[in-house]
XYZ file of C-alpha atoms in Angstrom:
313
model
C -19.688 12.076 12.636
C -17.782 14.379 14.422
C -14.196 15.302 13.732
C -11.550 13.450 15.774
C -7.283 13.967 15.526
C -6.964 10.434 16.986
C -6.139 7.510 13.977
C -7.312 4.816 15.713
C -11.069 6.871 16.083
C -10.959 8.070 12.360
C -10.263 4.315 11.242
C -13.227 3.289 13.458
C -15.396 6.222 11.643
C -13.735 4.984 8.313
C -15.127 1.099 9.249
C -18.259 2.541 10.020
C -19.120 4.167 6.861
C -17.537 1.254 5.033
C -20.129 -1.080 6.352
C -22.654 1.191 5.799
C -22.218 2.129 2.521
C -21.344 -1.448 1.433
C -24.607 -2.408 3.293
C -27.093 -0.601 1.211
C -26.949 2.719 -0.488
C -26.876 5.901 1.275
C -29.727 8.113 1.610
C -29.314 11.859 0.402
C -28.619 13.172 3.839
C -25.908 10.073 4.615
C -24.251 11.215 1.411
C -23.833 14.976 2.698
C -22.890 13.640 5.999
C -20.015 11.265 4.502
C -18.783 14.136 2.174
C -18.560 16.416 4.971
C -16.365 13.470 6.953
C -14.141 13.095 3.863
C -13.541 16.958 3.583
C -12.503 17.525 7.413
C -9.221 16.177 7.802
C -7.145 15.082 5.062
C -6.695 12.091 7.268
C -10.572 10.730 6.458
C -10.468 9.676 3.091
C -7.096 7.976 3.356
C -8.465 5.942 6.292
C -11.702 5.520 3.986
C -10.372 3.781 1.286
C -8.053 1.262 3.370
C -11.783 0.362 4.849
C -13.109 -0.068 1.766
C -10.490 -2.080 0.633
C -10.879 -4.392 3.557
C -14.544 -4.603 3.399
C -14.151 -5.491 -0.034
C -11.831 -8.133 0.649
C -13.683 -9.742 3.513
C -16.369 -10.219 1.299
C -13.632 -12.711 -0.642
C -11.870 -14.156 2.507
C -12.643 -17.016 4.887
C -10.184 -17.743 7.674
C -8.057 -19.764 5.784
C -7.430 -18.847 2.376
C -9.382 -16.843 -0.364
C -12.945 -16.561 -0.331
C -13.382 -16.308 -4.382
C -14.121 -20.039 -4.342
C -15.744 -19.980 -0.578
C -17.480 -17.418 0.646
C -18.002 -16.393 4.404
C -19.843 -14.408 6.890
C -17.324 -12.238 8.495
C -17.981 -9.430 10.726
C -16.272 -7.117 8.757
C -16.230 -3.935 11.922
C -13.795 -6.731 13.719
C -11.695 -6.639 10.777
C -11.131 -2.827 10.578
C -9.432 -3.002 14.636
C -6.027 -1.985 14.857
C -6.604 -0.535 11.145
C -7.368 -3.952 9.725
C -4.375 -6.273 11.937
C -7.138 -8.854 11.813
C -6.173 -9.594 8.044
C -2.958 -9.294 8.225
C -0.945 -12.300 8.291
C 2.591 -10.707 8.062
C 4.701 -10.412 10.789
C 5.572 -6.839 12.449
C 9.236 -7.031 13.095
C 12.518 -5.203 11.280
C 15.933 -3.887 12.084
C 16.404 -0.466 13.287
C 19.812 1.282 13.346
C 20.416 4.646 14.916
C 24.362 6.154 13.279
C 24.793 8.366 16.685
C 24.609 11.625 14.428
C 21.140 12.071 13.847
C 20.353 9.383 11.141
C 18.555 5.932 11.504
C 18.402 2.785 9.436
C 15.138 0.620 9.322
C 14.782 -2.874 7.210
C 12.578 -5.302 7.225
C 12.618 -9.347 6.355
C 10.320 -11.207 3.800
C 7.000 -11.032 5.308
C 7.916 -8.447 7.889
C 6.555 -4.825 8.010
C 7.064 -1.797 10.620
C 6.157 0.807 11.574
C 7.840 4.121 13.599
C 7.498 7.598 14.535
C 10.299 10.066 13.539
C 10.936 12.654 16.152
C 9.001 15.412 14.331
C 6.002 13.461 14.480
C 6.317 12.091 10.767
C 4.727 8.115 10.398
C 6.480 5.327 8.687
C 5.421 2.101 7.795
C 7.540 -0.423 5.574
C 6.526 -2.798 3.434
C 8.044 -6.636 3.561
C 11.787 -6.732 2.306
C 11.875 -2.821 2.385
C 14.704 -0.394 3.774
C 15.000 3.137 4.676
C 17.456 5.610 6.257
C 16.042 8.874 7.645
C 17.821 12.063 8.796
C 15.992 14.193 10.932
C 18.032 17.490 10.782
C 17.397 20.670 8.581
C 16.996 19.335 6.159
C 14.124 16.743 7.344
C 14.868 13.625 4.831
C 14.029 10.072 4.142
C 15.505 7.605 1.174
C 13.855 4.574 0.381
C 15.970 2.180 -0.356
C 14.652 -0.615 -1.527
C 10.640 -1.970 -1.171
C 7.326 -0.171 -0.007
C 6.517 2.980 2.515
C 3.963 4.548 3.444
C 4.388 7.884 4.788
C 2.199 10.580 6.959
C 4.560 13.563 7.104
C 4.016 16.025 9.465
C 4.407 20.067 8.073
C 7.774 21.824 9.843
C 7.942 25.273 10.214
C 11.625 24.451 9.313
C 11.570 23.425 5.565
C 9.961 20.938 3.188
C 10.348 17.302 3.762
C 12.748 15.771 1.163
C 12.458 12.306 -0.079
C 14.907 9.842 -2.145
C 13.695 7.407 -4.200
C 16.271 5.876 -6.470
C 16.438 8.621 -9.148
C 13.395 9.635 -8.027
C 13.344 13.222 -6.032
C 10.515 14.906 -3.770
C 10.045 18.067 -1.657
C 7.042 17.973 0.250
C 5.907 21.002 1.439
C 3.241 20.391 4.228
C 1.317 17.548 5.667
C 1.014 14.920 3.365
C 0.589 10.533 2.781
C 2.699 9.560 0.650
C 3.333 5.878 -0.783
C 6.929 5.268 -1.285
C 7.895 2.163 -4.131
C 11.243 1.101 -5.543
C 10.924 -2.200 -7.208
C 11.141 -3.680 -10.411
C 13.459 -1.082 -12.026
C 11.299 1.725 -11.244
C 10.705 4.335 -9.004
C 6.959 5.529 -7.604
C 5.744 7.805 -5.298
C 1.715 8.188 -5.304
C 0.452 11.243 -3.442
C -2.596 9.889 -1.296
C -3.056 13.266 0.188
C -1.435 17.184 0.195
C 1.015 18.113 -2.245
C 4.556 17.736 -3.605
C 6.945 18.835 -6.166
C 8.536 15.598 -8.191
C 11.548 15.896 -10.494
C 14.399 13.129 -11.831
C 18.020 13.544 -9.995
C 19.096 13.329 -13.720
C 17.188 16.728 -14.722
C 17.200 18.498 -11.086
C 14.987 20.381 -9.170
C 14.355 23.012 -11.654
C 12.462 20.426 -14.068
C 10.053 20.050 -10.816
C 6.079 19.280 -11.350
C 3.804 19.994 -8.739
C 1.578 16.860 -7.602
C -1.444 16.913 -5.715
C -3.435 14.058 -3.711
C -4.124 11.530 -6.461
C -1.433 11.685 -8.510
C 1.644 9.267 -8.783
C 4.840 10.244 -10.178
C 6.913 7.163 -11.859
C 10.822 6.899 -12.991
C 12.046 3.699 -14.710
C 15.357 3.026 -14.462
C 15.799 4.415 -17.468
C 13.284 6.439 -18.632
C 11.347 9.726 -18.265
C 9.646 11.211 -15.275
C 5.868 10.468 -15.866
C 2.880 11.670 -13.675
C -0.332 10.759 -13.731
C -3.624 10.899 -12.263
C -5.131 7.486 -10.583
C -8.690 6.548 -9.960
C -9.957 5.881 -6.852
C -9.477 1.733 -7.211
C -5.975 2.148 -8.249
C -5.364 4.362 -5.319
C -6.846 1.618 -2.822
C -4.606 -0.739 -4.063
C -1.908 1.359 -3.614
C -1.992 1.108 0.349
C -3.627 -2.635 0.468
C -0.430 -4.536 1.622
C -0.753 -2.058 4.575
C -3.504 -4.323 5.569
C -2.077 -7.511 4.642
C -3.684 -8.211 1.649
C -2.758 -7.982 -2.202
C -5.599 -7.346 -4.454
C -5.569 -7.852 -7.567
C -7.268 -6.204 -10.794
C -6.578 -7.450 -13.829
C -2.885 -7.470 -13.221
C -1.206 -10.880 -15.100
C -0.211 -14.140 -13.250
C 3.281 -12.884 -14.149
C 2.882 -9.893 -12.313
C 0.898 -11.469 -9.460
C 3.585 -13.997 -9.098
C 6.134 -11.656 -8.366
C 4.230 -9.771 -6.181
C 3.377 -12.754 -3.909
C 7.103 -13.488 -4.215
C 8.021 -9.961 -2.219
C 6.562 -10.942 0.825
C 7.473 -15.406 0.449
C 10.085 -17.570 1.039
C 7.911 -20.141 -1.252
C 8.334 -18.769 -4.637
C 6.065 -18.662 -7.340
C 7.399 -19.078 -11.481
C 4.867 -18.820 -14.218
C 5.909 -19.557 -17.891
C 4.196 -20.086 -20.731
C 0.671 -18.794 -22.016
C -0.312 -18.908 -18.167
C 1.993 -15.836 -17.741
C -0.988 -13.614 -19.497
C -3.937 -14.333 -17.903
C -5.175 -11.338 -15.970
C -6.523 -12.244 -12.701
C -9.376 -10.890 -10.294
C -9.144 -10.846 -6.273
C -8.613 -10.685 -3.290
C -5.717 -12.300 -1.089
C -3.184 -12.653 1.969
C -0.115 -11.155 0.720
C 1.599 -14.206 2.887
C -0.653 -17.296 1.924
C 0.437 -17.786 -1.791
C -0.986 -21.393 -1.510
C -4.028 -20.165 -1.490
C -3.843 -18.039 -4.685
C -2.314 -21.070 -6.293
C -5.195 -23.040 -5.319
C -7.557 -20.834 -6.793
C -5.556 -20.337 -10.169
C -5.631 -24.206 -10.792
C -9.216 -24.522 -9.833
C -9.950 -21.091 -12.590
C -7.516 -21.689 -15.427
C -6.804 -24.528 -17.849
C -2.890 -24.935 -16.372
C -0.373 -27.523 -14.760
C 0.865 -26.403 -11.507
C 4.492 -28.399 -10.531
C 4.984 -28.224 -5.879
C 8.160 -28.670 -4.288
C 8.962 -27.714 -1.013
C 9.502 -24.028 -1.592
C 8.643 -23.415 -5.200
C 5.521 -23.477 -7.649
C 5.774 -23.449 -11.155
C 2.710 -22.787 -13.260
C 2.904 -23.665 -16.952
């Protein structure tokens, strides 16, 4: 497949090898030819695993709710258009705020994301219930201020790009994705793709470490500066809400709960034993009925409705 600087043709290329490789396995020249995709633009194997993600999930969903209980045929190359918009259920909307001296505010509501391009050419996207203020002189910087981003930043011949995330720091150097988080007391940035130098506002640049594409840097609120190394499946998780969807591996109802309860008005509590059961799946970040549905069909546990709460005990 032939090199292309246009996202809307690499996610189509992306789809493509995502059916095909989820269709039956790859012959030894399909292999080189897919390796050789992923290697020529750092673009490729971002775009690759949001279409594996959503081929795996399509497998799970039908039209209405989560496909782990009923299973559909869904033409999975219609899902990938618009970089998977098919899935997602979330509304695209926001508030954006310009300061008149070179700064701008963006927010978004429960279920909301958005997405904008800064004047150097840098891509945003927020997550639901997610806020961020960029300034675009020397300088080039961006603080996250509460929720999700994603982040494609463009390399200036005028300096690193520098990033805020709580007490979380970042200078990135050159192009780069970058996943922004600041939730639940902790600070995250994983590197998708390129390179960047992490370090704690508490210890300062001079404690930096270098990260490169597959690493995530964390900072609890009060804690140490920890990097790691994520596999591949972690990684695709990483960008699924970009899609719409929240897939889950082995996190626990707990944890799911309050993850469904980011992007919800209807609220999900879970008490009790039920708290530590470690679910499996796919869903729409914005249809928790459904995952409640499936959790009282899977598991031995009472589930209490009202008009905008569950409780699971």
């Amino acid at each position: 497949m032939a090199q292309s600087h246009s996202l809307g043709v690499i996610d189509a290329e992306a789809a493509e090898w995502a059916v095909k490789v989820d269709a039956a396995p790859l012959s030894s020249t399909e292999e080189l030819r897919l390796e050789a995709w992923l290697a020529a633009d750092r673009r490729h194997q971002g775009a690759y695993a949001r279409a594996r993600a959503i081929s795996r999930a399509a497998e799970r969903l039908s039209p209405e709710t989560s496909a782990i209980r009923r299973p559909v045929q869904v033409d999975r190359r219609a899902l990938f258009v618009g970089g998977g918009a098919a899935l997602a259920a979330s509304v695209v909307g926001g508030l954006m705020v310009w300061n008149g001296r070179g700064s701008m505010t963006m927010a978004t509501g429960l279920g909301e994301t958005r997405r904008i391009t800064l004047s150097d050419g840098t891509t945003a996207e927020l997550d639901s219930a997610s806020a961020v203020r960029a300034t675009m002189r020397d300088p080039r910087q961006v603080e996250l201020r509460g929720g999700e981003a994603w982040m494609s930043v463009v390399a200036n011949t005028s300096g690193p790009f520098l990033l805020t995330i709580g007490g979380l720091r970042a200078s990135v150097p050159a192009a780069a994705e970058i996943v922004l988080r600041l939730r639940d007391d902790q600070a995250r940035l994983t590197l998708l793709q390129g390179a960047a130098h992490v370090w704690s506002s508490d210890a300062g640049e001079t404690s930096s470490r270098l990260l490169d594409a597959g690493m995530e840097a964390s900072l609890p609120h009060s804690g140490a500066l920890r990097a790691v190394r994520l596999p591949a499946a972690v990684l695709t998780r990483r960008v699924g809400w970009r899609e719409g969807l929240l897939i889950l591996d082995g996190e626990t109802l707990a944890e799911a709960a309050r993850e469904f309860n980011h992007y919800n008005t209807h609220q999900i509590e879970v008490s009790g034993a039920p708290a530590a059961i470690r679910v499996v799946g796919a869903f729409r970040n914005t249809d928790p009925q459904a995952f409640v549905e499936t959790v009282g069909n899977l598991f031995d546990v009472r589930i209490h409705q009202s008009t905008n709460l569950t409780r699971i005990d």
